[in-house]
PDB file of C-alpha atoms in Angstrom:
ATOM      1  CA  MET A 206      89.191  85.381 117.382  1.00  0.00           C
ATOM      2  CA  ARG A 207      86.786  88.400 117.864  1.00  0.00           C
ATOM      3  CA  ALA A 208      83.940  85.619 118.490  1.00  0.00           C
ATOM      4  CA  THR A 209      86.315  83.818 121.680  1.00  0.00           C
ATOM      5  CA  VAL A 210      86.842  87.539 123.184  1.00  0.00           C
ATOM      6  CA  LYS A 211      83.222  88.751 122.915  1.00  0.00           C
ATOM      7  CA  THR A 212      84.235  92.061 122.914  1.00  0.00           C
ATOM      8  CA  ASP A 213      84.721  94.864 120.017  1.00  0.00           C
ATOM      9  CA  LYS A 214      87.706  96.349 121.893  1.00  0.00           C
ATOM     10  CA  HIS A 215      91.168  96.586 120.857  1.00  0.00           C
ATOM     11  CA  THR A 216      93.408  95.422 120.254  1.00  0.00           C
ATOM     12  CA  ILE A 217      94.348  91.660 119.233  1.00  0.00           C
ATOM     13  CA  ALA A 218      96.422  90.048 116.715  1.00  0.00           C
ATOM     14  CA  VAL A 219      96.481  86.579 115.047  1.00  0.00           C
ATOM     15  CA  GLY A 220      99.845  85.268 113.596  1.00  0.00           C
ATOM     16  CA  ARG A 221     100.791  82.620 110.988  1.00  0.00           C
ATOM     17  CA  THR A 222     104.185  81.578 109.522  1.00  0.00           C
ATOM     18  CA  ASP A 223     104.903  79.398 106.492  1.00  0.00           C
ATOM     19  CA  ILE A 224     107.843  78.188 108.101  1.00  0.00           C
ATOM     20  CA  LYS A 225     108.511  74.365 107.826  1.00  0.00           C
ATOM     21  CA  GLY A 226     107.372  72.594 110.715  1.00  0.00           C
ATOM     22  CA  LEU A 227     104.979  75.668 111.937  1.00  0.00           C
ATOM     23  CA  GLU A 228     102.752  76.323 108.628  1.00  0.00           C
ATOM     24  CA  GLY A 229      99.909  74.871 110.631  1.00  0.00           C
ATOM     25  CA  GLU A 230      99.838  77.335 113.676  1.00  0.00           C
ATOM     26  CA  VAL A 231      98.111  79.936 115.100  1.00  0.00           C
ATOM     27  CA  PHE A 232      99.607  82.599 117.537  1.00  0.00           C
ATOM     28  CA  GLN A 233      97.023  84.946 119.151  1.00  0.00           C
ATOM     29  CA  GLY A 234      97.335  87.290 121.100  1.00  0.00           C
ATOM     30  CA  ALA A 235      95.307  90.393 123.270  1.00  0.00           C
ATOM     31  CA  SER A 236      95.881  93.302 124.824  1.00  0.00           C
ATOM     32  CA  PRO A 237      95.657  93.347 128.234  1.00  0.00           C
ATOM     33  CA  GLY A 238      92.543  95.924 127.841  1.00  0.00           C
ATOM     34  CA  VAL A 239      90.890  92.986 126.015  1.00  0.00           C
ATOM     35  CA  ILE A 240      91.780  90.073 128.371  1.00  0.00           C
ATOM     36  CA  LYS A 241      90.519  92.000 131.142  1.00  0.00           C
ATOM     37  CA  VAL A 242      86.839  92.413 129.627  1.00  0.00           C
ATOM     38  CA  ALA A 243      86.905  88.678 127.596  1.00  0.00           C
ATOM     39  CA  PRO A 244      85.035  86.058 129.525  1.00  0.00           C
ATOM     40  CA  GLU A 245      87.141  83.373 130.938  1.00  0.00           C
ATOM     41  CA  GLU A 246      86.072  80.535 129.093  1.00  0.00           C
ATOM     42  CA  ALA A 247      88.412  82.335 126.248  1.00  0.00           C
ATOM     43  CA  GLY A 248      91.409  81.335 128.081  1.00  0.00           C
ATOM     44  CA  LEU A 249      93.399  83.994 127.752  1.00  0.00           C
ATOM     45  CA  LYS A 250      96.082  85.234 130.442  1.00  0.00           C
ATOM     46  CA  PRO A 251      98.191  88.438 131.050  1.00  0.00           C
ATOM     47  CA  LEU A 252     101.706  87.540 128.742  1.00  0.00           C
ATOM     48  CA  ASP A 253     103.557  88.388 132.335  1.00  0.00           C
ATOM     49  CA  GLU A 254     101.761  85.158 133.249  1.00  0.00           C
ATOM     50  CA  GLU A 255     101.929  83.101 130.279  1.00  0.00           C
ATOM     51  CA  ILE A 256     105.373  84.084 128.977  1.00  0.00           C
ATOM     52  CA  PRO A 257     106.605  85.878 132.119  1.00  0.00           C
ATOM     53  CA  ASP A 258     110.534  85.177 131.094  1.00  0.00           C
ATOM     54  CA  ARG A 259     109.800  85.868 126.999  1.00  0.00           C
ATOM     55  CA  PRO A 260     112.829  86.732 124.893  1.00  0.00           C
ATOM     56  CA  ILE A 261     110.994  90.061 123.078  1.00  0.00           C
ATOM     57  CA  LYS A 262     110.070  92.916 125.399  1.00  0.00           C
ATOM     58  CA  ALA A 263     108.418  95.992 124.993  1.00  0.00           C
ATOM     59  CA  PRO A 264     111.219  98.585 125.908  1.00  0.00           C
ATOM     60  CA  HIS A 265     108.686 100.561 128.018  1.00  0.00           C
ATOM     61  CA  LYS A 266     107.552  99.650 131.508  1.00  0.00           C
ATOM     62  CA  PHE A 267     104.587 102.152 131.381  1.00  0.00           C
ATOM     63  CA  ALA A 268     101.266 100.117 131.325  1.00  0.00           C
ATOM     64  CA  LEU A 269     100.374 101.880 127.945  1.00  0.00           C
ATOM     65  CA  PHE A 270     103.044 100.578 125.857  1.00  0.00           C
ATOM     66  CA  SER A 271     103.793  96.974 127.003  1.00  0.00           C
ATOM     67  CA  ASN A 272     101.949  94.186 126.630  1.00  0.00           C
ATOM     68  CA  HIS A 273     100.679  94.332 123.783  1.00  0.00           C
ATOM     69  CA  ALA A 274      98.631  92.349 121.543  1.00  0.00           C
ATOM     70  CA  GLU A 275     101.368  91.907 118.779  1.00  0.00           C
ATOM     71  CA  GLU A 276     103.956  90.927 121.757  1.00  0.00           C
ATOM     72  CA  MET A 277     102.279  88.342 123.216  1.00  0.00           C
ATOM     73  CA  VAL A 278     101.794  86.960 119.321  1.00  0.00           C
ATOM     74  CA  ILE A 279     105.593  87.316 118.848  1.00  0.00           C
ATOM     75  CA  ASN A 280     106.406  85.480 122.043  1.00  0.00           C
ATOM     76  CA  LYS A 281     104.345  82.883 121.314  1.00  0.00           C
ATOM     77  CA  PHE A 282     105.857  82.599 117.843  1.00  0.00           C
ATOM     78  CA  VAL A 283     109.747  82.812 119.478  1.00  0.00           C
ATOM     79  CA  VAL A 284     108.809  79.620 122.092  1.00  0.00           C
ATOM     80  CA  LYS A 285     107.568  77.638 119.154  1.00  0.00           C
ATOM     81  CA  VAL A 286     110.339  78.594 116.693  1.00  0.00           C
ATOM     82  CA  ASP A 287     113.247  77.817 118.959  1.00  0.00           C
ATOM     83  CA  ALA A 288     111.949  74.424 119.951  1.00  0.00           C
ATOM     84  CA  ILE A 289     112.444  73.575 116.615  1.00  0.00           C
ATOM     85  CA  TYR A 290     115.531  75.565 115.688  1.00  0.00           C
ATOM     86  CA  PRO A 291     118.424  76.338 117.781  1.00  0.00           C
ATOM     87  CA  ASN A 292     120.140  78.046 115.472  1.00  0.00           C
ATOM     88  CA  PRO A 293     118.260  81.618 114.670  1.00  0.00           C
ATOM     89  CA  GLN A 294     120.132  81.431 111.039  1.00  0.00           C
ATOM     90  CA  ASP A 295     117.881  78.730 110.214  1.00  0.00           C
ATOM     91  CA  VAL A 296     114.699  79.823 110.643  1.00  0.00           C
ATOM     92  CA  LYS A 297     113.661  81.548 106.996  1.00  0.00           C
ATOM     93  CA  GLY A 298     110.167  82.442 105.719  1.00  0.00           C
ATOM     94  CA  LYS A 299     107.409  84.894 106.681  1.00  0.00           C
ATOM     95  CA  LEU A 300     105.408  85.623 109.764  1.00  0.00           C
ATOM     96  CA  TYR A 301     101.887  87.178 108.927  1.00  0.00           C
ATOM     97  CA  ILE A 302     100.809  89.174 112.014  1.00  0.00           C
ATOM     98  CA  HIS A 303      97.314  90.679 111.521  1.00  0.00           C
ATOM     99  CA  GLN A 304      96.081  93.187 114.102  1.00  0.00           C
ATOM    100  CA  SER A 305      93.127  95.041 114.853  1.00  0.00           C
ATOM    101  CA  ASN A 306      93.649  98.292 115.666  1.00  0.00           C
ATOM    102  CA  PRO A 307      92.983 100.769 112.532  1.00  0.00           C
ATOM    103  CA  LYS A 308      95.259 103.365 113.850  1.00  0.00           C
ATOM    104  CA  GLY A 309      98.288 100.662 113.436  1.00  0.00           C
ATOM    105  CA  ALA A 310     101.094  99.385 115.413  1.00  0.00           C
ATOM    106  CA  CYS A 311     102.077 101.716 117.690  1.00  0.00           C
ATOM    107  CA  PRO A 312     105.653 104.064 117.469  1.00  0.00           C
ATOM    108  CA  LYS A 313     106.677 101.974 120.697  1.00  0.00           C
ATOM    109  CA  CYS A 314     106.355  98.470 119.145  1.00  0.00           C
ATOM    110  CA  ILE A 315     107.877  99.910 116.176  1.00  0.00           C
ATOM    111  CA  GLN A 316     110.650 102.106 117.367  1.00  0.00           C
ATOM    112  CA  GLY A 317     113.906 101.736 116.668  1.00  0.00           C
ATOM    113  CA  ILE A 318     113.663 100.641 113.057  1.00  0.00           C
ATOM    114  CA  THR A 319     114.514 103.884 111.509  1.00  0.00           C
ATOM    115  CA  ASN A 320     116.445 105.330 114.743  1.00  0.00           C
ATOM    116  CA  SER A 321     119.195 103.575 116.272  1.00  0.00           C
ATOM    117  CA  LYS A 322     119.171 105.840 119.104  1.00  0.00           C
ATOM    118  CA  VAL A 323     116.257 104.557 120.817  1.00  0.00           C
ATOM    119  CA  GLN A 324     116.028 101.185 122.808  1.00  0.00           C
ATOM    120  CA  PRO A 325     114.579  98.130 119.876  1.00  0.00           C
ATOM    121  CA  GLY A 326     110.693  97.906 119.766  1.00  0.00           C
ATOM    122  CA  ILE A 327     109.280  94.544 119.787  1.00  0.00           C
ATOM    123  CA  PHE A 328     109.387  94.170 115.997  1.00  0.00           C
ATOM    124  CA  LEU A 329     112.735  95.163 115.546  1.00  0.00           C
ATOM    125  CA  GLN A 330     113.658  92.551 118.499  1.00  0.00           C
ATOM    126  CA  LEU A 331     112.061  89.844 116.640  1.00  0.00           C
ATOM    127  CA  SER A 332     113.984  90.919 113.277  1.00  0.00           C
ATOM    128  CA  LYS A 333     117.264  90.897 114.955  1.00  0.00           C
ATOM    129  CA  ARG A 334     116.767  87.570 116.515  1.00  0.00           C
ATOM    130  CA  TYR A 335     115.660  85.988 113.116  1.00  0.00           C
ATOM    131  CA  PRO A 336     117.565  87.711 109.889  1.00  0.00           C
ATOM    132  CA  ASN A 337     116.142  85.681 107.425  1.00  0.00           C
ATOM    133  CA  LEU A 338     112.415  86.381 108.495  1.00  0.00           C
ATOM    134  CA  GLU A 339     110.351  88.509 106.828  1.00  0.00           C
ATOM    135  CA  ILE A 340     107.962  90.091 109.268  1.00  0.00           C
ATOM    136  CA  VAL A 341     104.511  91.087 107.377  1.00  0.00           C
ATOM    137  CA  LEU A 342     102.233  93.369 109.389  1.00  0.00           C
ATOM    138  CA  THR A 343      98.883  94.259 108.143  1.00  0.00           C
ATOM    139  CA  SER A 344      96.217  96.003 110.331  1.00  0.00           C
ATOM    140  CA  GLU A 345      92.317  96.549 110.212  1.00  0.00           C
ATOM    141  CA  GLU A 346      90.824  99.468 108.157  1.00  0.00           C
ATOM    142  CA  GLN A 347      88.040 102.062 109.225  1.00  0.00           C
ATOM    143  CA  GLU A 348      87.049 104.841 107.734  1.00  0.00           C
ATOM    144  CA  GLY A 349      87.396 107.901 109.365  1.00  0.00           C
ATOM    145  CA  VAL A 350      90.496 106.581 111.899  1.00  0.00           C
ATOM    146  CA  LYS A 351      93.372 108.437 111.808  1.00  0.00           C
ATOM    147  CA  GLN A 352      96.297 106.513 111.835  1.00  0.00           C
ATOM    148  CA  TYR A 353      99.221 106.687 114.615  1.00  0.00           C
ATOM    149  CA  GLY A 354     101.736 104.056 114.032  1.00  0.00           C
ATOM    150  CA  ARG A 355     102.093 102.105 111.094  1.00  0.00           C
ATOM    151  CA  LYS A 356      99.218 100.040 109.602  1.00  0.00           C
ATOM    152  CA  PHE A 357     101.728  97.988 106.668  1.00  0.00           C
ATOM    153  CA  PHE A 358     105.057  97.051 106.404  1.00  0.00           C
ATOM    154  CA  ILE A 359     107.253  94.167 105.528  1.00  0.00           C
ATOM    155  CA  LEU A 360     110.749  94.000 107.771  1.00  0.00           C
ATOM    156  CA  LYS A 361     113.622  91.939 107.290  1.00  0.00           C
ATOM    157  CA  ASN A 362     117.134  91.795 109.863  1.00  0.00           C
ATOM    158  CA  GLY A 363     116.232  95.279 110.955  1.00  0.00           C
ATOM    159  CA  LYS A 364     115.341  97.096 107.838  1.00  0.00           C
ATOM    160  CA  TYR A 365     111.842  97.894 106.152  1.00  0.00           C
ATOM    161  CA  ILE A 366     111.189  96.346 102.829  1.00  0.00           C
ATOM    162  CA  GLU A 367     108.270  97.714 102.159  1.00  0.00           C
ATOM    163  CA  LYS A 368     106.023 100.286 104.051  1.00  0.00           C
TER     164      LYS A 368
END
């Protein structure tokens, strides 16, 4: 995806799954900052344009905490899954998301998993929507970059399986 966006700016994300019927799909996402500097031929549109009525939304309207690359990947995944599986309980398998930011997935995207007193972030919303789905997040590593969020986790039915 880096070759397509032609920038080292963060964040881009890519998702793949082993869910029956979607094994060959690649779900790509980019942050607003990446979309802004990517060439037109990259074909990237802001998330609010591409999926305006998306089911999974960041719990914050503030630009810094919404429309992240992971949110784009998640919603592209949801659109495809819902077209095949009308019953969320039937969605079984794993969604692997790899994101480029070496600081990790931001705290707003993962909020609510360990604190039920806050609005659920995008990962918790997805996990609750499909309780039989394992979400595996990995992040790029870069020496000397301090972790801000979570670089790795496995989430299922709203709970960390591994972190």
